[in-house]
Amino acid sequence: MRPMSQPTTISARPSEAEAVVAKETSRVLASRLRDNGLLRFRIMDGAASKTVKLPAAAARLLVRILEEMARGNAVTVIPVHAELTTQDAAEVLNISRPSLIQLLDEGKIEYRRVGTHRRVRFDALMKYKRQADAARRAALGELAAYDQELGI
């Protein structure tokens, strides 16, 4: 069994200079994206240069990362099969760690134990988030319909 991937985080917010570079680069890359084509990059280091290929899917992801950096946001890249600590999982859901533990104990989110620690797969967390978001939208729709019935 191979070890689970961990999130990769750019934990510090980008500086203003980095945000400007990210914005310019994201625009250039976005204008060159094609659905299935490879992008070729020339990397220049002094007199030496090398051309590398980047798959379109990776280029789209890179554009998204650069766009977030251009807005001054820190970025986390999480493989779908990654396992998160309960603190990381709580932060993804924007809830407290004790609230997440309650959801885990109620069986609403799948997890596994590693010794005494709980680990939550990112895909299980996103499944719960999608279901919770759908339930919230349905409840909001019901409230809106009720308001209309009352003429509010």
mmCIF file of C-alpha atoms in Angstrom:
data_model
loop_
_atom_site.group_PDB
_atom_site.id
_atom_site.type_symbol
_atom_site.label_atom_id
_atom_site.label_comp_id
_atom_site.label_asym_id
_atom_site.label_seq_id
_atom_site.Cartn_x
_atom_site.Cartn_y
_atom_site.Cartn_z
ATOM 1 C CA MET A 1 0.000 0.000 0.000
ATOM 2 C CA ARG A 2 1.513 3.338 -0.998
ATOM 3 C CA PRO A 3 1.524 6.284 1.394
ATOM 4 C CA MET A 4 -1.212 8.854 0.955
ATOM 5 C CA SER A 5 -0.357 12.210 -0.569
ATOM 6 C CA GLN A 6 -0.303 15.278 1.569
ATOM 7 C CA PRO A 7 -1.491 18.770 0.615
ATOM 8 C CA THR A 8 1.062 21.088 -0.923
ATOM 9 C CA THR A 9 0.665 24.581 0.440
ATOM 10 C CA ILE A 10 2.070 27.924 -0.513
ATOM 11 C CA SER A 11 1.540 29.060 3.030
ATOM 12 C CA ALA A 12 2.651 32.665 2.760
ATOM 13 C CA ARG A 13 0.611 35.185 0.873
ATOM 14 C CA PRO A 14 2.425 36.376 -2.243
ATOM 15 C CA SER A 15 4.141 39.738 -2.105
ATOM 16 C CA GLU A 16 2.808 42.583 -4.263
ATOM 17 C CA ALA A 17 5.620 42.002 -6.762
ATOM 18 C CA GLU A 18 4.806 38.277 -6.932
ATOM 19 C CA ALA A 19 1.110 39.069 -7.403
ATOM 20 C CA VAL A 20 1.919 41.354 -10.336
ATOM 21 C CA VAL A 21 4.098 38.685 -11.982
ATOM 22 C CA ALA A 22 1.424 36.042 -11.336
ATOM 23 C CA LYS A 23 -1.236 38.228 -12.973
ATOM 24 C CA GLU A 24 0.866 38.866 -16.078
ATOM 25 C CA THR A 25 1.884 35.217 -16.385
ATOM 26 C CA SER A 26 -1.646 33.896 -15.908
ATOM 27 C CA ARG A 27 -2.902 36.143 -18.731
ATOM 28 C CA VAL A 28 -0.187 34.971 -21.106
ATOM 29 C CA LEU A 29 -0.721 31.301 -20.270
ATOM 30 C CA ALA A 30 -4.519 31.559 -20.445
ATOM 31 C CA SER A 31 -4.292 33.064 -23.932
ATOM 32 C CA ARG A 32 -2.211 30.096 -25.108
ATOM 33 C CA LEU A 33 -4.290 27.282 -23.614
ATOM 34 C CA ARG A 34 -5.770 24.708 -25.908
ATOM 35 C CA ASP A 35 -8.068 21.872 -24.839
ATOM 36 C CA ASN A 36 -5.782 18.951 -25.611
ATOM 37 C CA GLY A 37 -2.536 20.488 -26.727
ATOM 38 C CA LEU A 38 0.770 20.578 -24.961
ATOM 39 C CA LEU A 39 2.393 23.873 -24.128
ATOM 40 C CA ARG A 40 6.107 24.157 -24.726
ATOM 41 C CA PHE A 41 8.216 26.337 -22.458
ATOM 42 C CA ARG A 42 11.755 27.457 -22.968
ATOM 43 C CA ILE A 43 13.660 27.661 -19.707
ATOM 44 C CA MET A 44 16.633 29.961 -19.941
ATOM 45 C CA ASP A 45 19.412 29.952 -17.405
ATOM 46 C CA GLY A 46 22.244 32.174 -18.537
ATOM 47 C CA ALA A 47 23.542 30.800 -21.822
ATOM 48 C CA ALA A 48 21.830 27.424 -21.384
ATOM 49 C CA SER A 49 18.241 26.808 -22.369
ATOM 50 C CA LYS A 50 15.941 23.820 -22.454
ATOM 51 C CA THR A 51 12.450 23.328 -23.853
ATOM 52 C CA VAL A 52 9.936 21.405 -21.746
ATOM 53 C CA LYS A 53 6.357 20.299 -22.427
ATOM 54 C CA LEU A 54 3.422 20.959 -20.090
ATOM 55 C CA PRO A 55 0.130 19.057 -20.521
ATOM 56 C CA ALA A 56 -2.936 21.275 -21.042
ATOM 57 C CA ALA A 57 -4.519 20.064 -17.778
ATOM 58 C CA ALA A 58 -1.423 21.085 -15.818
ATOM 59 C CA ALA A 59 -1.346 24.433 -17.626
ATOM 60 C CA ARG A 60 -4.999 25.085 -16.670
ATOM 61 C CA LEU A 61 -4.176 24.282 -13.050
ATOM 62 C CA LEU A 62 -1.144 26.563 -13.190
ATOM 63 C CA VAL A 63 -3.294 29.393 -14.572
ATOM 64 C CA ARG A 64 -5.760 28.952 -11.666
ATOM 65 C CA ILE A 65 -2.909 29.006 -9.141
ATOM 66 C CA LEU A 66 -1.455 32.138 -10.716
ATOM 67 C CA GLU A 67 -4.879 33.832 -10.738
ATOM 68 C CA GLU A 68 -5.266 33.193 -7.013
ATOM 69 C CA MET A 69 -1.761 34.452 -6.338
ATOM 70 C CA ALA A 70 -2.539 37.570 -8.396
ATOM 71 C CA ARG A 71 -5.442 38.211 -5.982
ATOM 72 C CA GLY A 72 -2.990 37.944 -3.085
ATOM 73 C CA ASN A 73 -4.248 34.543 -1.930
ATOM 74 C CA ALA A 74 -2.185 31.668 -0.583
ATOM 75 C CA VAL A 75 -2.790 28.414 -2.485
ATOM 76 C CA THR A 76 -3.111 24.778 -1.427
ATOM 77 C CA VAL A 77 -2.940 21.925 -3.943
ATOM 78 C CA ILE A 78 -4.561 18.743 -2.661
ATOM 79 C CA PRO A 79 -4.607 15.482 -4.628
ATOM 80 C CA VAL A 80 -8.091 13.922 -4.479
ATOM 81 C CA HIS A 81 -6.680 10.813 -2.773
ATOM 82 C CA ALA A 82 -4.835 12.834 -0.122
ATOM 83 C CA GLU A 83 -5.522 12.259 3.542
ATOM 84 C CA LEU A 84 -5.981 15.282 5.762
ATOM 85 C CA THR A 85 -5.602 15.759 9.480
ATOM 86 C CA THR A 86 -8.772 16.703 11.312
ATOM 87 C CA GLN A 87 -7.504 20.284 11.604
ATOM 88 C CA ASP A 88 -6.839 20.507 7.846
ATOM 89 C CA ALA A 89 -10.242 18.954 7.072
ATOM 90 C CA ALA A 90 -11.996 21.384 9.419
ATOM 91 C CA GLU A 91 -10.266 24.303 7.700
ATOM 92 C CA VAL A 92 -11.420 23.072 4.265
ATOM 93 C CA LEU A 93 -15.021 23.025 5.536
ATOM 94 C CA ASN A 94 -14.520 26.283 7.441
ATOM 95 C CA ILE A 95 -15.751 24.736 10.679
ATOM 96 C CA SER A 96 -14.145 24.090 14.055
ATOM 97 C CA ARG A 97 -12.175 20.917 14.668
ATOM 98 C CA PRO A 98 -14.657 19.760 17.365
ATOM 99 C CA SER A 99 -17.521 20.201 14.856
ATOM 100 C CA LEU A 100 -15.621 18.085 12.339
ATOM 101 C CA ILE A 101 -14.966 15.389 14.964
ATOM 102 C CA GLN A 102 -18.714 15.296 15.659
ATOM 103 C CA LEU A 103 -19.428 14.792 11.937
ATOM 104 C CA LEU A 104 -16.868 11.983 11.824
ATOM 105 C CA ASP A 105 -18.291 10.296 14.932
ATOM 106 C CA GLU A 106 -21.822 10.549 13.483
ATOM 107 C CA GLY A 107 -20.603 8.744 10.345
ATOM 108 C CA LYS A 108 -21.355 11.678 8.046
ATOM 109 C CA ILE A 109 -17.792 11.730 6.694
ATOM 110 C CA GLU A 110 -15.669 8.634 6.137
ATOM 111 C CA TYR A 111 -12.311 8.501 7.868
ATOM 112 C CA ARG A 112 -9.739 6.066 9.149
ATOM 113 C CA ARG A 113 -7.605 5.911 12.246
ATOM 114 C CA VAL A 114 -3.832 5.948 12.242
ATOM 115 C CA GLY A 115 -3.071 4.998 15.819
ATOM 116 C CA THR A 116 -5.125 7.463 17.840
ATOM 117 C CA HIS A 117 -5.351 10.013 15.022
ATOM 118 C CA ARG A 118 -8.145 10.358 12.491
ATOM 119 C CA ARG A 119 -7.358 10.862 8.806
ATOM 120 C CA VAL A 120 -9.948 12.117 6.332
ATOM 121 C CA ARG A 121 -9.616 11.485 2.614
ATOM 122 C CA PHE A 122 -10.029 14.651 0.605
ATOM 123 C CA ASP A 123 -12.499 13.014 -1.787
ATOM 124 C CA ALA A 124 -14.707 11.898 1.153
ATOM 125 C CA LEU A 125 -14.572 15.440 2.527
ATOM 126 C CA MET A 126 -15.613 16.907 -0.836
ATOM 127 C CA LYS A 127 -18.452 14.358 -1.126
ATOM 128 C CA TYR A 128 -19.807 15.531 2.238
ATOM 129 C CA LYS A 129 -19.358 19.187 1.239
ATOM 130 C CA ARG A 130 -21.309 18.677 -2.005
ATOM 131 C CA GLN A 131 -24.136 16.937 -0.113
ATOM 132 C CA ALA A 132 -24.242 19.632 2.593
ATOM 133 C CA ASP A 133 -24.231 22.399 -0.017
ATOM 134 C CA ALA A 134 -27.092 20.714 -1.915
ATOM 135 C CA ALA A 135 -29.110 20.342 1.310
ATOM 136 C CA ARG A 136 -28.482 24.014 2.135
ATOM 137 C CA ARG A 137 -29.632 25.102 -1.338
ATOM 138 C CA ALA A 138 -32.777 22.956 -1.040
ATOM 139 C CA ALA A 139 -33.593 24.454 2.381
ATOM 140 C CA LEU A 140 -33.051 27.961 1.021
ATOM 141 C CA GLY A 141 -35.371 27.159 -1.897
ATOM 142 C CA GLU A 142 -38.049 25.964 0.513
ATOM 143 C CA LEU A 143 -37.712 29.136 2.596
ATOM 144 C CA ALA A 144 -37.980 31.303 -0.506
ATOM 145 C CA ALA A 145 -41.107 29.432 -1.621
ATOM 146 C CA TYR A 146 -42.619 29.809 1.850
ATOM 147 C CA ASP A 147 -41.847 33.556 1.817
ATOM 148 C CA GLN A 148 -43.626 33.857 -1.528
ATOM 149 C CA GLU A 149 -46.647 31.999 -0.172
ATOM 150 C CA LEU A 150 -46.810 34.491 2.698
ATOM 151 C CA GLY A 151 -46.275 37.401 0.318
ATOM 152 C CA ILE A 152 -43.095 38.559 2.004
#
